Tab-separated table of C-alpha atoms in Angstrom:
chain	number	residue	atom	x	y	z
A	1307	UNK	CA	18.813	8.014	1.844
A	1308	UNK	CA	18.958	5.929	4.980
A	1309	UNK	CA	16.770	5.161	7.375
A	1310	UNK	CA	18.589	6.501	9.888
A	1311	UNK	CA	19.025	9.690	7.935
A	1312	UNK	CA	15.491	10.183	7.833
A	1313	UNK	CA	15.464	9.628	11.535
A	1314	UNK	CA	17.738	12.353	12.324
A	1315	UNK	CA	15.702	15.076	10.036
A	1316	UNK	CA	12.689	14.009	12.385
A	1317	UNK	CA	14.195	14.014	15.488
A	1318	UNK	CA	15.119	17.482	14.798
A	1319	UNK	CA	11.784	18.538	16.002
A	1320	UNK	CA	11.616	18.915	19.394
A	1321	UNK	CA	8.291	16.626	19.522
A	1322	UNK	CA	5.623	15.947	16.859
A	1323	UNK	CA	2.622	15.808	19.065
A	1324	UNK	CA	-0.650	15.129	17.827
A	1325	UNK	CA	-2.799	18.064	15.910
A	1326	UNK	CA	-0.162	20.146	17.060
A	1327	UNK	CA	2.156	22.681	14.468
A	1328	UNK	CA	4.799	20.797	15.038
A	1329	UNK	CA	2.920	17.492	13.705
A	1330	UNK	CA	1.982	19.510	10.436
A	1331	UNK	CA	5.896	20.224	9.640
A	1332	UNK	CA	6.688	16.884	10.167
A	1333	UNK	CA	3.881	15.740	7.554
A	1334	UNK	CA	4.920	18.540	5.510
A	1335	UNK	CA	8.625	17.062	5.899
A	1336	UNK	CA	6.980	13.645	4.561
A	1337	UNK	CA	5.586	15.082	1.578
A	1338	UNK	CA	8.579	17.041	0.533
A	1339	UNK	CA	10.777	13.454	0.844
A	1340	UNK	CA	7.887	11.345	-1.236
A	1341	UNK	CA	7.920	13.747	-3.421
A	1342	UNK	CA	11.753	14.542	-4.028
A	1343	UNK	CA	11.637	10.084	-4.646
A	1344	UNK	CA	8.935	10.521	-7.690
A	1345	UNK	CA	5.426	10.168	-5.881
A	1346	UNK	CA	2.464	11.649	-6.482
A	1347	UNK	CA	1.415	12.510	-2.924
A	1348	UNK	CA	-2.205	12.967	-1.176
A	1349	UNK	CA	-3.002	14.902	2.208
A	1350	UNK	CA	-5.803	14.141	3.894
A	1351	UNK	CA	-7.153	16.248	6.998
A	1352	UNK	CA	-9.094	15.719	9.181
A	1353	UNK	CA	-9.741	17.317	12.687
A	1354	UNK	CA	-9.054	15.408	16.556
A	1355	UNK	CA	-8.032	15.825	19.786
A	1356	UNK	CA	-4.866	16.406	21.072
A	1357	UNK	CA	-5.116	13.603	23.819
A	1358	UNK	CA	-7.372	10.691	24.273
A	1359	UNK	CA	-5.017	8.711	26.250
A	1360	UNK	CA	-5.557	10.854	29.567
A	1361	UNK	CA	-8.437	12.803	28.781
A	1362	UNK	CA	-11.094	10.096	27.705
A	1363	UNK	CA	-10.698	7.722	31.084
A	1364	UNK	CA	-11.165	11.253	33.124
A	1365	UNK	CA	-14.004	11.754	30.945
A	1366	UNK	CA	-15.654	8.559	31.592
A	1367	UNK	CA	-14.599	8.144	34.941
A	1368	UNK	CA	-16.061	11.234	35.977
A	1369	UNK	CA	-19.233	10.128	34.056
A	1370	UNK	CA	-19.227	7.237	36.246
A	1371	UNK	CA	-18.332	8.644	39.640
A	1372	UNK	CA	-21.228	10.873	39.673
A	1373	UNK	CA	-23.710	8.319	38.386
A	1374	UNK	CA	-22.350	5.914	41.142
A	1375	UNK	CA	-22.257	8.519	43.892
A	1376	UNK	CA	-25.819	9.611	43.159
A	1377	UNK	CA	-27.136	6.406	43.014
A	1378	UNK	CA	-25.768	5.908	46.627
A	1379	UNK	CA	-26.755	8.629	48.206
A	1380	UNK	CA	-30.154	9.126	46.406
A	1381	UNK	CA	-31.449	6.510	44.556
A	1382	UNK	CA	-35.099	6.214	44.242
A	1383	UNK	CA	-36.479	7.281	40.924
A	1384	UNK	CA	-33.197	8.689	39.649
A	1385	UNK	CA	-31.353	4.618	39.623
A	1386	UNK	CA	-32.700	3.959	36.107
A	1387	UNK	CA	-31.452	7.110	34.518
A	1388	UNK	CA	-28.069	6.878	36.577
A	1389	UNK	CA	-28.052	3.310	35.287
A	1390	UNK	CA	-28.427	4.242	31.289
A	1391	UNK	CA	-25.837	7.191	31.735
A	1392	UNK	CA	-23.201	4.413	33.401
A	1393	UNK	CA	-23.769	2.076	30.462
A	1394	UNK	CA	-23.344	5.189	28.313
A	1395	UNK	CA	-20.433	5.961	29.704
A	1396	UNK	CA	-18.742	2.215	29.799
A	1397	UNK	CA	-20.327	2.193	25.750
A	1398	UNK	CA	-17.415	5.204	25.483
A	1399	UNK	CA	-14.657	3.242	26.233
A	1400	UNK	CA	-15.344	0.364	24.282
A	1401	UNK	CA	-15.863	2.110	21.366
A	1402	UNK	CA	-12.438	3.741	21.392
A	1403	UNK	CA	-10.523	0.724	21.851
A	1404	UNK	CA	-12.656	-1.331	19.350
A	1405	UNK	CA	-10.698	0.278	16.591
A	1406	UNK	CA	-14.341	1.587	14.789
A	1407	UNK	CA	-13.927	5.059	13.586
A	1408	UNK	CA	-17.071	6.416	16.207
A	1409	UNK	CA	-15.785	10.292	18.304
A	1410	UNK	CA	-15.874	9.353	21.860
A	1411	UNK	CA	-14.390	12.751	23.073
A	1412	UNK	CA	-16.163	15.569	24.152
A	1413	UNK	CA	-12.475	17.548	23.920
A	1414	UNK	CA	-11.725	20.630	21.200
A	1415	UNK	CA	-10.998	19.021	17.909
A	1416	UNK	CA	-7.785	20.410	16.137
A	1417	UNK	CA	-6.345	20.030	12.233
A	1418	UNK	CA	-4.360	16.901	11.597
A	1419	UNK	CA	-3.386	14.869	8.411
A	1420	UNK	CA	-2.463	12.194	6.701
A	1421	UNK	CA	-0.022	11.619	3.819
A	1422	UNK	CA	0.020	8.638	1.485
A	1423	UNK	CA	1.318	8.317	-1.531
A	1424	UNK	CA	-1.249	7.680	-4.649
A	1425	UNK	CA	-3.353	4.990	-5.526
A	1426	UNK	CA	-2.259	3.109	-8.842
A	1427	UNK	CA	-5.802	2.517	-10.022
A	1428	UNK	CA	-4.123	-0.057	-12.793
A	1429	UNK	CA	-3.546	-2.739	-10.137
A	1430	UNK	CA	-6.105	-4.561	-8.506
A	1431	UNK	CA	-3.919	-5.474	-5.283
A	1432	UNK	CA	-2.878	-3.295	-2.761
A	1433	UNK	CA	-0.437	-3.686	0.012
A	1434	UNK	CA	-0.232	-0.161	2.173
A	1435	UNK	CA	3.177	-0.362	4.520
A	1436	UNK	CA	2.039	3.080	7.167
A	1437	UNK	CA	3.700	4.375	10.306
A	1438	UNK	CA	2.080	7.408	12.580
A	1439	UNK	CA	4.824	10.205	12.975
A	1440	UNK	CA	3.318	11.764	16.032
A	1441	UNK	CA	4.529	11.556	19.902
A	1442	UNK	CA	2.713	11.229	22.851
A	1443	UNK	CA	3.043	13.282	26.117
A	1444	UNK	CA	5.176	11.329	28.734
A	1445	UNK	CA	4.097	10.995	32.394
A	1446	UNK	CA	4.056	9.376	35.125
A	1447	UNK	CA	2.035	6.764	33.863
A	1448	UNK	CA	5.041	6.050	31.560
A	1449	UNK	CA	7.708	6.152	34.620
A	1450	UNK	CA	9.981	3.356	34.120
A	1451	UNK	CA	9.667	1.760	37.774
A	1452	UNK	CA	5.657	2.544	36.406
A	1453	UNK	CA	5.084	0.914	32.885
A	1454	UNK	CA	5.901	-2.626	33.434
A	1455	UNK	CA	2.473	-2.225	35.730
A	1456	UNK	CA	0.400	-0.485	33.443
A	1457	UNK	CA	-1.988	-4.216	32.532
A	1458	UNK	CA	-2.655	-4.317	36.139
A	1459	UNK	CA	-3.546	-0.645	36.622
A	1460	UNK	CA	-5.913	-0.696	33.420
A	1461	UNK	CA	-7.248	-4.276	34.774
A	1462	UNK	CA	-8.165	-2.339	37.833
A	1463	UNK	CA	-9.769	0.271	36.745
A	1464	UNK	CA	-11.804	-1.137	34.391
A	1465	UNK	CA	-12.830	-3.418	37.284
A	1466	UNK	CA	-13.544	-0.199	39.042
A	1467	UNK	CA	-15.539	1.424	36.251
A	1468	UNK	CA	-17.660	-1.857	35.291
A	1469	UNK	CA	-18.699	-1.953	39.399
A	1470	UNK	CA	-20.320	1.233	39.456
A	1471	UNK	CA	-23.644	-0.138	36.887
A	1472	UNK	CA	-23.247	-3.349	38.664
A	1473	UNK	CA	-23.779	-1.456	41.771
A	1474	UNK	CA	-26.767	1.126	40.463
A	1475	UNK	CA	-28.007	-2.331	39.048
A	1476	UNK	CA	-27.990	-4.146	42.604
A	1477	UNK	CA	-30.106	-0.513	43.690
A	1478	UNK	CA	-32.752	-1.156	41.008
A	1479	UNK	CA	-33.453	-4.306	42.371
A	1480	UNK	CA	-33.267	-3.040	45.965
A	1481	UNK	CA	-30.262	-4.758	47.240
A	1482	UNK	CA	-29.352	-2.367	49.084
A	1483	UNK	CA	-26.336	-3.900	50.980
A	1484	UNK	CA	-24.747	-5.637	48.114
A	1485	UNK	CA	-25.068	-2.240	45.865
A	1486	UNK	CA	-23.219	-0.305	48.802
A	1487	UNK	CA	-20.669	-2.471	49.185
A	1488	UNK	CA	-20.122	-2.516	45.055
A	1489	UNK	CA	-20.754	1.093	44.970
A	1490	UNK	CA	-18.002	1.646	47.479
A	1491	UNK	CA	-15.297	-0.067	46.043
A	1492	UNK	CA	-16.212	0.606	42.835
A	1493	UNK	CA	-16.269	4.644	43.922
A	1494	UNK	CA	-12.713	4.580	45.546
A	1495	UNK	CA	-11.252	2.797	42.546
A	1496	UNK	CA	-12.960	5.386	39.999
A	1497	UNK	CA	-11.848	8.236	42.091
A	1498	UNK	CA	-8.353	7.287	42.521
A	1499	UNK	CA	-8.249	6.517	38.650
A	1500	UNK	CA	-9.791	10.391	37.974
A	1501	UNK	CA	-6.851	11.562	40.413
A	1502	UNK	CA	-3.943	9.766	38.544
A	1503	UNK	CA	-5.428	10.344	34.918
A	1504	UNK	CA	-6.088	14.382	35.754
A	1505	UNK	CA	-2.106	14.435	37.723
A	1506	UNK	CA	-0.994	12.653	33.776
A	1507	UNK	CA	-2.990	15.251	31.744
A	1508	UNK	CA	-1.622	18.093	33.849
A	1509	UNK	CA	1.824	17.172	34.308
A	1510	UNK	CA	2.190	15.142	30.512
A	1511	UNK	CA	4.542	17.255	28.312
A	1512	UNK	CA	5.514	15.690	24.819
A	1513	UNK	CA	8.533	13.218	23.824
A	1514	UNK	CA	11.055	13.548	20.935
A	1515	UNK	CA	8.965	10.511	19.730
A	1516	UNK	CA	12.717	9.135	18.093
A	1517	UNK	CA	11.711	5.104	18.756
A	1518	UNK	CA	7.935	6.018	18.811
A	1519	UNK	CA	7.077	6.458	16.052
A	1520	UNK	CA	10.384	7.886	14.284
A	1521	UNK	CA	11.506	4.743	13.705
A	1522	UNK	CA	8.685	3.541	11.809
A	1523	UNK	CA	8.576	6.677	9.894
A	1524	UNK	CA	12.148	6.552	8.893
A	1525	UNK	CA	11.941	3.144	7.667
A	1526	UNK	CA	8.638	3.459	5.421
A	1527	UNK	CA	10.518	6.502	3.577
A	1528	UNK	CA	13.586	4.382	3.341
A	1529	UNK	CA	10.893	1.825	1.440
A	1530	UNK	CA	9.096	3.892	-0.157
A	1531	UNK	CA	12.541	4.865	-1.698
A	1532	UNK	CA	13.288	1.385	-1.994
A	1533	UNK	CA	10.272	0.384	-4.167
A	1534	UNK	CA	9.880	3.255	-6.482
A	1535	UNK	CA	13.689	2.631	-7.459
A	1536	UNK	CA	13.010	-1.351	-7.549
A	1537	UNK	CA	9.492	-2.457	-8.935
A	1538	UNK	CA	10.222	-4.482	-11.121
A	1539	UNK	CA	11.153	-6.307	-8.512
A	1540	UNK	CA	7.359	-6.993	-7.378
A	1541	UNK	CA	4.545	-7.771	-8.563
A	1542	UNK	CA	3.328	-5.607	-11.598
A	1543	UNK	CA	-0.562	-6.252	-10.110
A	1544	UNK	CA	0.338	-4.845	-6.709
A	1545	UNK	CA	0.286	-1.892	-5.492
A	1546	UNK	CA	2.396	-0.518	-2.490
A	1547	UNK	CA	0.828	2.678	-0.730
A	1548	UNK	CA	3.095	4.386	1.890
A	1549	UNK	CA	0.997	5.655	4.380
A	1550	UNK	CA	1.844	8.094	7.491
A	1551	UNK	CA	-0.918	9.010	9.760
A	1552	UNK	CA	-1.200	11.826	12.033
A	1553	UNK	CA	-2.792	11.968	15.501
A	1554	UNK	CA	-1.927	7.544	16.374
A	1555	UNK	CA	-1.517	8.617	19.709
A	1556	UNK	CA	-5.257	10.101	20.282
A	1557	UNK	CA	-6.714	6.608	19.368
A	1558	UNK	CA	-5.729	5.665	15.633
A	1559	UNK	CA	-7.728	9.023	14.517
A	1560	UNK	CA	-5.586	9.460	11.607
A	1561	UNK	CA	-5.512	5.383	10.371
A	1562	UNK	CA	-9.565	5.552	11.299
A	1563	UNK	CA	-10.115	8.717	9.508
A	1564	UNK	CA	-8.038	7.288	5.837
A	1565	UNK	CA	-10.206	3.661	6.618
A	1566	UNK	CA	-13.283	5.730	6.687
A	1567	UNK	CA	-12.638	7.563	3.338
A	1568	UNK	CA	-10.858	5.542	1.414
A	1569	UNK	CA	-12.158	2.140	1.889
A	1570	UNK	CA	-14.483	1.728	-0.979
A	1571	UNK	CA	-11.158	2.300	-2.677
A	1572	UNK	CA	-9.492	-0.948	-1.177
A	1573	UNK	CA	-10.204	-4.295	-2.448
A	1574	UNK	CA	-11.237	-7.244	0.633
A	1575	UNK	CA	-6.945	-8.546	0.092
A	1576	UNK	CA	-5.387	-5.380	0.971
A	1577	UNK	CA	-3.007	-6.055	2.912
A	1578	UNK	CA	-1.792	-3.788	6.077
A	1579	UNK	CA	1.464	-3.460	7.538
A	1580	UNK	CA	1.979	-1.123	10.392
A	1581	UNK	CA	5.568	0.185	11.542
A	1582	UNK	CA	5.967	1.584	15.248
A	1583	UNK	CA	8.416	1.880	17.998
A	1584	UNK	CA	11.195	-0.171	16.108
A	1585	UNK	CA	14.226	1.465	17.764
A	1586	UNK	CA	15.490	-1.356	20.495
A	1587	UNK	CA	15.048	-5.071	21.393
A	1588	UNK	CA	14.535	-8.007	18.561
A	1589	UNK	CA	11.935	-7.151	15.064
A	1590	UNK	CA	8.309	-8.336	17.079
A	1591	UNK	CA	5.353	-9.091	15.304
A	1592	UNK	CA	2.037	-9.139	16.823
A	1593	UNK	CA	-0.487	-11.978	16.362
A	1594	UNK	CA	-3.581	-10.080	16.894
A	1595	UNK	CA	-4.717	-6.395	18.412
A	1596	UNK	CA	-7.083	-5.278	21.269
A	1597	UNK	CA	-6.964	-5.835	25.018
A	1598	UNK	CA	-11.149	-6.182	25.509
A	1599	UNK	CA	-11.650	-7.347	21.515
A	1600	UNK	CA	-9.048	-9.466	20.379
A	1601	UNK	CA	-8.601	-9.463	16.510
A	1602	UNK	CA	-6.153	-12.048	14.757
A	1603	UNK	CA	-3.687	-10.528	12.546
A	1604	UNK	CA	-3.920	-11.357	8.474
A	1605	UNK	CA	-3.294	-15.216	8.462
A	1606	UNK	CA	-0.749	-14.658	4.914
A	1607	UNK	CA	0.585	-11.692	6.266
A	1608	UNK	CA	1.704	-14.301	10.158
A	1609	UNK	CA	2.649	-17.192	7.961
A	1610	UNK	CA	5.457	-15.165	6.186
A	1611	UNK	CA	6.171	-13.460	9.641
A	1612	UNK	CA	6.363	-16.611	11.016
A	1613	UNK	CA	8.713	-17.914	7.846
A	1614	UNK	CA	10.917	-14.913	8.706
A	1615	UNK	CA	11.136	-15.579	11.929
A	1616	UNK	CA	13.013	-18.988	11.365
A	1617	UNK	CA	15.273	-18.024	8.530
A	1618	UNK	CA	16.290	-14.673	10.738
A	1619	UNK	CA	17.076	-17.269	13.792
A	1620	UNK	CA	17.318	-15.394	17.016
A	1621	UNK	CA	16.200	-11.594	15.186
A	1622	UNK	CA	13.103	-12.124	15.244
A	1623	UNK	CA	10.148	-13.031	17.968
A	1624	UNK	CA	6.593	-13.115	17.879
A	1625	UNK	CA	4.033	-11.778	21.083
A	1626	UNK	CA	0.235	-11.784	21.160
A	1627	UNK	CA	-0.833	-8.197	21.514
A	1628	UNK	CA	-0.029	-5.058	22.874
A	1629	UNK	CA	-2.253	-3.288	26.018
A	1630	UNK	CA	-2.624	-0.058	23.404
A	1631	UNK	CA	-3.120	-1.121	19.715
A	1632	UNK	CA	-1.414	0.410	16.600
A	1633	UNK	CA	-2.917	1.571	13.617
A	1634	UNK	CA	-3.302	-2.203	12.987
A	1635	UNK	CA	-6.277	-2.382	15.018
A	1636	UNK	CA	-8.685	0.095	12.990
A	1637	UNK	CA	-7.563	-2.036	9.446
A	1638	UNK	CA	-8.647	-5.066	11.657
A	1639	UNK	CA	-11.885	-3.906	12.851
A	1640	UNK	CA	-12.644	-2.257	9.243
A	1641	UNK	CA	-12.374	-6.166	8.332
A	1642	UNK	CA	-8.595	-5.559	6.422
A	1643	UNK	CA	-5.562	-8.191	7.246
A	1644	UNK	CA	-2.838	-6.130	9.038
A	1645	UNK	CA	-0.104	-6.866	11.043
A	1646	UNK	CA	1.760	-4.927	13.257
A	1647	UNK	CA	5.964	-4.891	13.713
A	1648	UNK	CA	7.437	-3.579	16.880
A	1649	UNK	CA	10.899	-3.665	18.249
A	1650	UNK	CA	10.541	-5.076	21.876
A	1651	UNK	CA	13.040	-7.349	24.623
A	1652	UNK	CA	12.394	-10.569	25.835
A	1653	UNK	CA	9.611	-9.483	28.201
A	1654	UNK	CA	7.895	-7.755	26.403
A	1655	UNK	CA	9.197	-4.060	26.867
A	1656	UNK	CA	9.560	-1.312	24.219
A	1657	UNK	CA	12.395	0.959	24.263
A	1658	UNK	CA	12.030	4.366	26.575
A	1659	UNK	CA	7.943	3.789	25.724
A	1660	UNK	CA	6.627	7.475	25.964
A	1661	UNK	CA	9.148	9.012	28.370
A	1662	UNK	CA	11.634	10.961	28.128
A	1663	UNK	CA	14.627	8.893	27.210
A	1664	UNK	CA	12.718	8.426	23.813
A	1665	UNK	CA	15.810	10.592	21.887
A	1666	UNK	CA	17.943	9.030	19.185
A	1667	UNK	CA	20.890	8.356	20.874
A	1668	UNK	CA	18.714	5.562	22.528
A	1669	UNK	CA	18.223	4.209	18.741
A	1670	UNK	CA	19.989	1.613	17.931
A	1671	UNK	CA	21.333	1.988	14.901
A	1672	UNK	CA	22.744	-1.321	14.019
A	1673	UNK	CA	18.927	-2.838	14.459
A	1674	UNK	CA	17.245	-0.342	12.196
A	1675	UNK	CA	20.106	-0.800	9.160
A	1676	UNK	CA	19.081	-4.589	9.625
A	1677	UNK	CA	15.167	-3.779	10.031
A	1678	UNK	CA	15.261	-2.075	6.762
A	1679	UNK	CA	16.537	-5.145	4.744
A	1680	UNK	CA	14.013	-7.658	6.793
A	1681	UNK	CA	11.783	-5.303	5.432
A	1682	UNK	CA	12.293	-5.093	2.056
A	1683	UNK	CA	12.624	-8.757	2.111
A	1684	UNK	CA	9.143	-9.110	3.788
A	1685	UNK	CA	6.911	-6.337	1.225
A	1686	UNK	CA	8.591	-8.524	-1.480
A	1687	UNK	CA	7.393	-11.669	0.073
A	1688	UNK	CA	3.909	-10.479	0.870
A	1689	UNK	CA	3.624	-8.818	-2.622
A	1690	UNK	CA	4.583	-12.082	-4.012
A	1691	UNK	CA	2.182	-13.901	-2.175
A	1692	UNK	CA	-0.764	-11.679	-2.656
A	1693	UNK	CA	-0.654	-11.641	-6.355
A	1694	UNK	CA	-0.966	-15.488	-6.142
A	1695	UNK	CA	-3.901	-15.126	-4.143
């Protein structure tokens, strides 16, 4: 099978969203296809949240707007406390987008899975190719007169959230005019954040998810097929795992959760490569992950991007991060090379990025046929080079 035959079968759920029924037929769909090519396949569950993208900024930013409100009307004895529950609260959100496998939500935890195919234990080198199959609820933070702001409206708020201990810090000291004033703006900018997170989680209702992530789901089956039909044209040391992870869009859970189990089981050299949103635009591959902690991506793994890049003249482009991270990020911060591929235009812009207009007939189809051959040319090239290694 194709790719894009693959795609279609997925897009024929209505969405896949996270921890949802919906997201366990699609695995189950996964499963059924590995195993039909010859696999032996592995499920892994685990349980998460159904949203971390709205639901953990309202979290913390309520957090935060009481400590800072309390500490301006009140004060006194209460600052220190106020000022350890702020720091708490910031300690939250750096956790979650540090890629380290630490809950940061308070939210009901649902059932969600993974699916891989098996470990070879005979080879010592291990290259896992993984894609997330589930979609993310569109809103207006996704609008398309919206999303080209989005780095300034997270730049803002996190201004707006780091003022608020600044401010109960100012109070400790008893600069009281300088902690108002920081207090202040730091309030109105946490409170209008709470506003336009809670009008997202209430209003959010799930995409078809075709470009994100059914594109990178369709093309890891179409190698997965690829390889078991073809390995003798690799490496017979290396070992290709075909990962798809559940739950991507409630902060990596499902690429955290396999990192956290399975590591012992994966040599220093493994190699990641993550597949997402590869529907539209040029083949883009990131140089590093992480908005607050920058991470490099696998220096092999860039130098045969980069290789690529010049013998596929004009296909191919390269851009230094993303404001979310893919499943690349947790592989980074477990201490694994990765590298992430994305489909994205000349500015930087992904294809109908979690709104509405995210359906297949917005796929072009002409990029993934050519997307699968760069990528069966690229897993032999990195299997190549590993095994030197």
């Amino acid at each position: 099978m194709k790719s894009i035959d693959y795609l279609k079968e997925l897009t024929k759920f209505e969405h896949r969203g996270s921890a949802t029924k919906n997201e366990r037929q699609a695995a189950e769909y996964i499963l059924q296809q590995l195993k039909r090519m010859g696999y032996k396949v592995e499920k892994q569950t685990f349980k998460t949240t159904r949203d971390n993208l709205y639901m953990l900024p309202l979290q913390v930013g309520v957090l935060l707007f009481i400590c800072g409100f309390f500490s301006l009307m009140y004060g006194g004895p209460l600052e220190i406390a106020l000022f350890l529950l702020s720091l708490f609260a910031i300690s939250l959100l750096l956790l979650e987008v540090s890629g380290k496998p630490v809950e940061t939500s308070i939210m009901p935890k649902f059932l969600s899975q993974n699916v891989f195919t098996s470990f070879d234990e005979s080879r010592s080198k291990r290259i896992i190719v993984s894609a997330h199959y589930d979609t993310q609820r569109g809103s207006i933070m996704f609008h398309p007169k919206i999303v080209d702001k989005l780095s300034i409206i997270y730049n803002i708020s996190y201004v707006g959230f780091g003022l608020i201990p600044i401010g109960i810090l100012f109070n400790i000291f008893n600069l009281k005019f300088i902690a108002s004033a920081i207090l202040y703006i730091g309030l109105v900018i946490v409170f209008t954040d709470i506003v336009f997170m809670a009008i997202c989680e209430i209003t959010g209702r799930y995409t078809q998810g075709a470009n994100d992530n059914g594109t990178g789901v369709a093309l890891t089956l179409a190698l997965a097929e690829y390889y078991i039909n073809h390995k003798d044209k690799l490496p017979d040391n290396v070992d290709v795992i075909f990962l798809f992870t559940g739950s991507e869009e409630t902060g990596e859970r499902g690429m955290k959760s396999f990192i956290k189990k399975y590591r012992k089981k994966l040599s220093k050299d493994t190699q990641f490569i993550i597949l997402d949103n590869l529907g539209t635009g040029k083949i883009t591959y990131l140089e590093g992950e992480g908005m607050i902690f920058y991470k490099k991506a696998g220096k092999m793994l860039l130098d045969i991007a980069e290789e690529m890049e010049r013998s596929h003249a004009g296909k191919v482009q390269k851009m230094k991060n993303l404001l979310l991270p893919t499943d690349a990020l947790p592989a980074m911060a477990a201490g694994f090379d990765a590298i992430a591929f994305l489909a994205k235009d000349e500015n930087g812009r992904l294809g109908n990025y979690h709104w509405h207009t995210d359906t297949i007939e917005n796929v072009d189809t002409q990029l993934l046929s050519y997307e699968e051959e760069f990528f069966k040319e690229y897993l032999v090239k990195v299997a190549e080079r590993l095994n030197k290694m």
